[in-house]
mmCIF file of C-alpha atoms in Angstrom:
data_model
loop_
_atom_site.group_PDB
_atom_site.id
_atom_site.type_symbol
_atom_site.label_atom_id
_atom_site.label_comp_id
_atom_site.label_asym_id
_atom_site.label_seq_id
_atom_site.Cartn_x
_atom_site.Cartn_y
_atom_site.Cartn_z
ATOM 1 C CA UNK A 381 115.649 -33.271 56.535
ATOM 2 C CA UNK A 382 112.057 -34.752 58.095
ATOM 3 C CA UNK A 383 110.484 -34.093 54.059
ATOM 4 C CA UNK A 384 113.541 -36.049 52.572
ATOM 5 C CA UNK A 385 113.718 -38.708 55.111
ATOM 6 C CA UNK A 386 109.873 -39.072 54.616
ATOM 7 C CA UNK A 387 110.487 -39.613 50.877
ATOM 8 C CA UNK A 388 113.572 -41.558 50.894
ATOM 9 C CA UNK A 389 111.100 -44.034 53.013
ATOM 10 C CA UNK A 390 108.287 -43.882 50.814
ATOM 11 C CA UNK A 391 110.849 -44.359 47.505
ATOM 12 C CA UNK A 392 112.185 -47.319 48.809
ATOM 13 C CA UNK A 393 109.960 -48.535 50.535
ATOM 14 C CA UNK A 394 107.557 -48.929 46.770
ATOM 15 C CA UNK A 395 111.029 -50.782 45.354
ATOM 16 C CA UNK A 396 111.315 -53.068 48.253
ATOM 17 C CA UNK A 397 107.429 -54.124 47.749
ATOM 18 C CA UNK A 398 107.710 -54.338 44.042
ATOM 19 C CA UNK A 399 110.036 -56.749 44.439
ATOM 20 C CA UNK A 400 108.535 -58.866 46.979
ATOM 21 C CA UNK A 401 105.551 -58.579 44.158
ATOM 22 C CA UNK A 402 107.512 -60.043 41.847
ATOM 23 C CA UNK A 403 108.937 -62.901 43.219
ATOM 24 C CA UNK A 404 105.268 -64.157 44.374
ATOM 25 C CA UNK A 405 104.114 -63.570 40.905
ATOM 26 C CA UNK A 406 106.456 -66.594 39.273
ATOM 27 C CA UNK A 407 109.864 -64.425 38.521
ATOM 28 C CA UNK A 408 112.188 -67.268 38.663
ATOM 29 C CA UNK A 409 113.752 -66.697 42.333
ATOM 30 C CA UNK A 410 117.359 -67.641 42.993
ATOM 31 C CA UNK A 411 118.265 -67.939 47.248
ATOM 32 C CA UNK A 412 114.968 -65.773 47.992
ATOM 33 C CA UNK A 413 116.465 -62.982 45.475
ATOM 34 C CA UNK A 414 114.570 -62.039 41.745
ATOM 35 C CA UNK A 415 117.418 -62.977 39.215
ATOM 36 C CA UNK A 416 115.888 -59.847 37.330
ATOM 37 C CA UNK A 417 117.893 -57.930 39.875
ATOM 38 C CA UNK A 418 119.380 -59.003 43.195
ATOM 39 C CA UNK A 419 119.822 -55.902 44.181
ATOM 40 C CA UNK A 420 116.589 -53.521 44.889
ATOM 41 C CA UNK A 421 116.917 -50.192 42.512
ATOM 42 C CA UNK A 422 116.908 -47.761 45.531
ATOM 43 C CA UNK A 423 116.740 -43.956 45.111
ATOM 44 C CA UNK A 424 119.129 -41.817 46.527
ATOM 45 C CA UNK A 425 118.731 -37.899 46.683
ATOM 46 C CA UNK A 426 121.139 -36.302 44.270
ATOM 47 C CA UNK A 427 119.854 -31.959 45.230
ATOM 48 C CA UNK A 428 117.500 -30.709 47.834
ATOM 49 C CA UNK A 429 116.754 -27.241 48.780
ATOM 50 C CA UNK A 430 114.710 -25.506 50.905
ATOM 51 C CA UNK A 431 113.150 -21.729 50.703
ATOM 52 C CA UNK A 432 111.123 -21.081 53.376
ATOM 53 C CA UNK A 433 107.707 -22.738 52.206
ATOM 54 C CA UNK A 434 109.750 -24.072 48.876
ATOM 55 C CA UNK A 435 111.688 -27.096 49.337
ATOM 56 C CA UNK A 436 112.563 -29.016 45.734
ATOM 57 C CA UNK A 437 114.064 -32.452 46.126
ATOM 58 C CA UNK A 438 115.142 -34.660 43.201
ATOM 59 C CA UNK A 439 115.628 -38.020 43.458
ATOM 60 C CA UNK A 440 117.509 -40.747 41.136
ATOM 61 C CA UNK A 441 117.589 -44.300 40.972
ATOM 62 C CA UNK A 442 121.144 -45.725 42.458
ATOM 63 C CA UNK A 443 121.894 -46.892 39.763
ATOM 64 C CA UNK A 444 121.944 -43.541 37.895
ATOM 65 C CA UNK A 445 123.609 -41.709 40.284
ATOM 66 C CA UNK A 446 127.158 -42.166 38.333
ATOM 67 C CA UNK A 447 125.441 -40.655 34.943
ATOM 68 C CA UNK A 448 124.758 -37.044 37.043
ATOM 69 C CA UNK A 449 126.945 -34.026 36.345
ATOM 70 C CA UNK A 450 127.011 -30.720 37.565
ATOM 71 C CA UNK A 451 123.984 -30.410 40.107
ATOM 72 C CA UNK A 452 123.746 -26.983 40.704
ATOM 73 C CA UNK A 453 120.735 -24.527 42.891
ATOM 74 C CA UNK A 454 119.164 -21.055 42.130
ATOM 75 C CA UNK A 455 117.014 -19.699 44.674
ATOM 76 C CA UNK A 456 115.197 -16.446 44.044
ATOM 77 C CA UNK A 457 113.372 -14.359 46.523
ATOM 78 C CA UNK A 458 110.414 -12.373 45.330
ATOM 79 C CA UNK A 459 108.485 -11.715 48.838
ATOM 80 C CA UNK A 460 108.449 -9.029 51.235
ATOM 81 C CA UNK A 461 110.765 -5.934 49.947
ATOM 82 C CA UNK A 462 110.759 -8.048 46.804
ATOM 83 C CA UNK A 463 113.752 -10.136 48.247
ATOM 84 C CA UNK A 464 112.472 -12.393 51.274
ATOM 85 C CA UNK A 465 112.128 -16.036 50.607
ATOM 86 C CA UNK A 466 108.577 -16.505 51.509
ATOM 87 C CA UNK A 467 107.599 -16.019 47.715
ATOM 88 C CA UNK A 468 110.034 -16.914 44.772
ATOM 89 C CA UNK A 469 111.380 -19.784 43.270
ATOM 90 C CA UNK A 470 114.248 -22.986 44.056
ATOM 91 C CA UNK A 471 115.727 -24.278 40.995
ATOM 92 C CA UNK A 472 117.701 -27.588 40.196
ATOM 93 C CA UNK A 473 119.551 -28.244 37.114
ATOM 94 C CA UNK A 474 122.268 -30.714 36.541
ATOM 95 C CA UNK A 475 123.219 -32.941 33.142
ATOM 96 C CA UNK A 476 121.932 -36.926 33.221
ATOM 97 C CA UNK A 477 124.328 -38.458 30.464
ATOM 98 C CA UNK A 478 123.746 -35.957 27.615
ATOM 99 C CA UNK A 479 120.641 -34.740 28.703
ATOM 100 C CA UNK A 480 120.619 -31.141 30.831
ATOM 101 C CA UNK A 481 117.638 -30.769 32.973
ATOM 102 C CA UNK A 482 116.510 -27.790 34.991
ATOM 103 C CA UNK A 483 113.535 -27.660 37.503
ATOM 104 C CA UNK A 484 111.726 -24.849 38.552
ATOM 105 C CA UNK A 485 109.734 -24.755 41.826
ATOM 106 C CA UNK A 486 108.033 -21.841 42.482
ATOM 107 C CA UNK A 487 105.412 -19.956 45.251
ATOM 108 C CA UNK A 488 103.797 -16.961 44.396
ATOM 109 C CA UNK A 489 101.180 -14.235 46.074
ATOM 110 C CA UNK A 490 97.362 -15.584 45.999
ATOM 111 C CA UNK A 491 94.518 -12.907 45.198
ATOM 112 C CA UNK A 492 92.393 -12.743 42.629
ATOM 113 C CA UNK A 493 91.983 -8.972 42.838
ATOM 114 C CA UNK A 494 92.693 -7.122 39.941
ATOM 115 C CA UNK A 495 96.317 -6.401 39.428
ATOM 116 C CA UNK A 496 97.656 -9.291 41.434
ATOM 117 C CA UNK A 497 98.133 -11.383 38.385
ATOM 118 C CA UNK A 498 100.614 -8.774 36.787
ATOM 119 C CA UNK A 499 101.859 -8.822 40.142
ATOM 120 C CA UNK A 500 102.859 -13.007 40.143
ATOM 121 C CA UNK A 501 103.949 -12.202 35.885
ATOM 122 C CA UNK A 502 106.187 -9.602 37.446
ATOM 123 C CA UNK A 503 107.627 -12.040 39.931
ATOM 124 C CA UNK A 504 107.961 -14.556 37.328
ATOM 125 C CA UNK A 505 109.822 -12.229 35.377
ATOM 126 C CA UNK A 506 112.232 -11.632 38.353
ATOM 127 C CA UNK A 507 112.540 -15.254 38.763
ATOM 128 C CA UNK A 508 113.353 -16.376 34.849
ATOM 129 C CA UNK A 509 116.187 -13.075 34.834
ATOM 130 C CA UNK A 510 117.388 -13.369 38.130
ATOM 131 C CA UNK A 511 117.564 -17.074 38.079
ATOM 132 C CA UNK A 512 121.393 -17.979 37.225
ATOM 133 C CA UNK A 513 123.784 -21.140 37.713
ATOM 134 C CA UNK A 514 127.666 -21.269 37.799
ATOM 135 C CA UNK A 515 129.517 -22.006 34.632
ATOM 136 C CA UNK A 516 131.402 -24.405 36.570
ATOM 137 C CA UNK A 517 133.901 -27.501 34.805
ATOM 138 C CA UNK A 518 131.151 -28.087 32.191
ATOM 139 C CA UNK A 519 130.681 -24.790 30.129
ATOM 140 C CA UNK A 520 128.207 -26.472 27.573
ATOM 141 C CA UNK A 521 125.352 -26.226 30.345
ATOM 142 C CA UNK A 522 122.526 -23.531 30.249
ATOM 143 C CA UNK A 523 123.326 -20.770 32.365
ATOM 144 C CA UNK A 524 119.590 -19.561 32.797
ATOM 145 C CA UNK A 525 116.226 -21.020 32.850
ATOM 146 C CA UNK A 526 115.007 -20.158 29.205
ATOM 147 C CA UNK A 527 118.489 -21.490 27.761
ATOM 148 C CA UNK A 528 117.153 -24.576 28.583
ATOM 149 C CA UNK A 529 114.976 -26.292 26.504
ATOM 150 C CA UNK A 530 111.789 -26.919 28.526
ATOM 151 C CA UNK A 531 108.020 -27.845 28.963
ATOM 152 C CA UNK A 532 105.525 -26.453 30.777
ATOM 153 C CA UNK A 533 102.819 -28.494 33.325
#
C-alpha cells in the first residue's frame, strides 16, 4: 500500500503540474481551467501485487479505466524448496479495448558462478509453464505467457 500510495502521488501529482504548465504557457484558460481538458487525466491503479521482494503495479489513465477487461494475476514461486516467493515471478494481464496485454515481473538468484545461469533459465522455465490465468467470461484471452504475443526489454 506505502509503494502504490507513493506512485499514485507521484502520477498525479506530474498531471496536476502539466496542467498548471499549460495554462501559463497561453492555452486559452476558461474560469482558471485549460479548455483542452477541465478535468486533470488522473491515473488510477487498475492490478497490484506483491511477492515478497516483487510487487508489479499497473496504472491507467481515468479515463481508460472503462476500456479494461479481465485483469487477472499469476504469481510463481521459484525460491527456497523451489516454491517460496523470495525468487519467481508476478504477472498481470488483462485486455485494453482489443488489445490483450500481459506483464511479467520477475526476481531471480544472483551469482555469476558457473551453473547459476542454467539455474535462473531453469527458473524461467518454471515461471513461463507454471505461469497460468483463469479462462474466466472472456475465453479469447491467452491463457499463458507465450500465448501472448510479446516483446522483450
Amino acid at each position: 500500500m506505502k509503494w502504490n500510495s507513493l506512485i499514485r502521488e507521484a502520477l498525479n501529482k506530474k498531471t496536476s503540474q502539466q496542467r498548471n504548465e499549460e495554462n501559463h504557457i497561453g492555452f486559452p484558460t476558461k474560469g482558471g481551467k485549460s479548455m483542452e481538458g477541465s478535468i486533470s487525466p488522473e491515473f488510477r491503479c487498475i492490478i497490484s501485487k506483491q511477492m515478497v521482494g516483487i510487487l508489479i503495479s499497473v496504472w491507467v489513465r481515468n479515463d481508460l479505466r472503462t476500456y479494461i477487461r479481465s485483469p487477472n494475476v499469476s504469481c510463481v514461486g521459484c525460491g527456497i524448496i523451489g516454491c517460496l516467493g523470495n525468487k519467481g515471478s508476478v504477472s498481470v494481464r488483462f485486455r485494453l479495448h482489443e488489445t490483450s496485454f500481459c506483464f511479467v515481473c520477475t526476481h531471480m538468484a544472483s551469482g555469476g558462478r558457473e551453473g547459476d545461469e542454467r539455474y535462473r533459465n531453469s527458473n524461467v522455465a518454471e515461471i513461463l509453464s507454471r505461469t497460468g490465468f483463469p479462462k474466466g467470461p472472456s475465453l479469447d484471452l491467452p491463457q499463458k505467457i507465450l500465448d501472448h504475443e510479446y516483446v522483450i526489454n
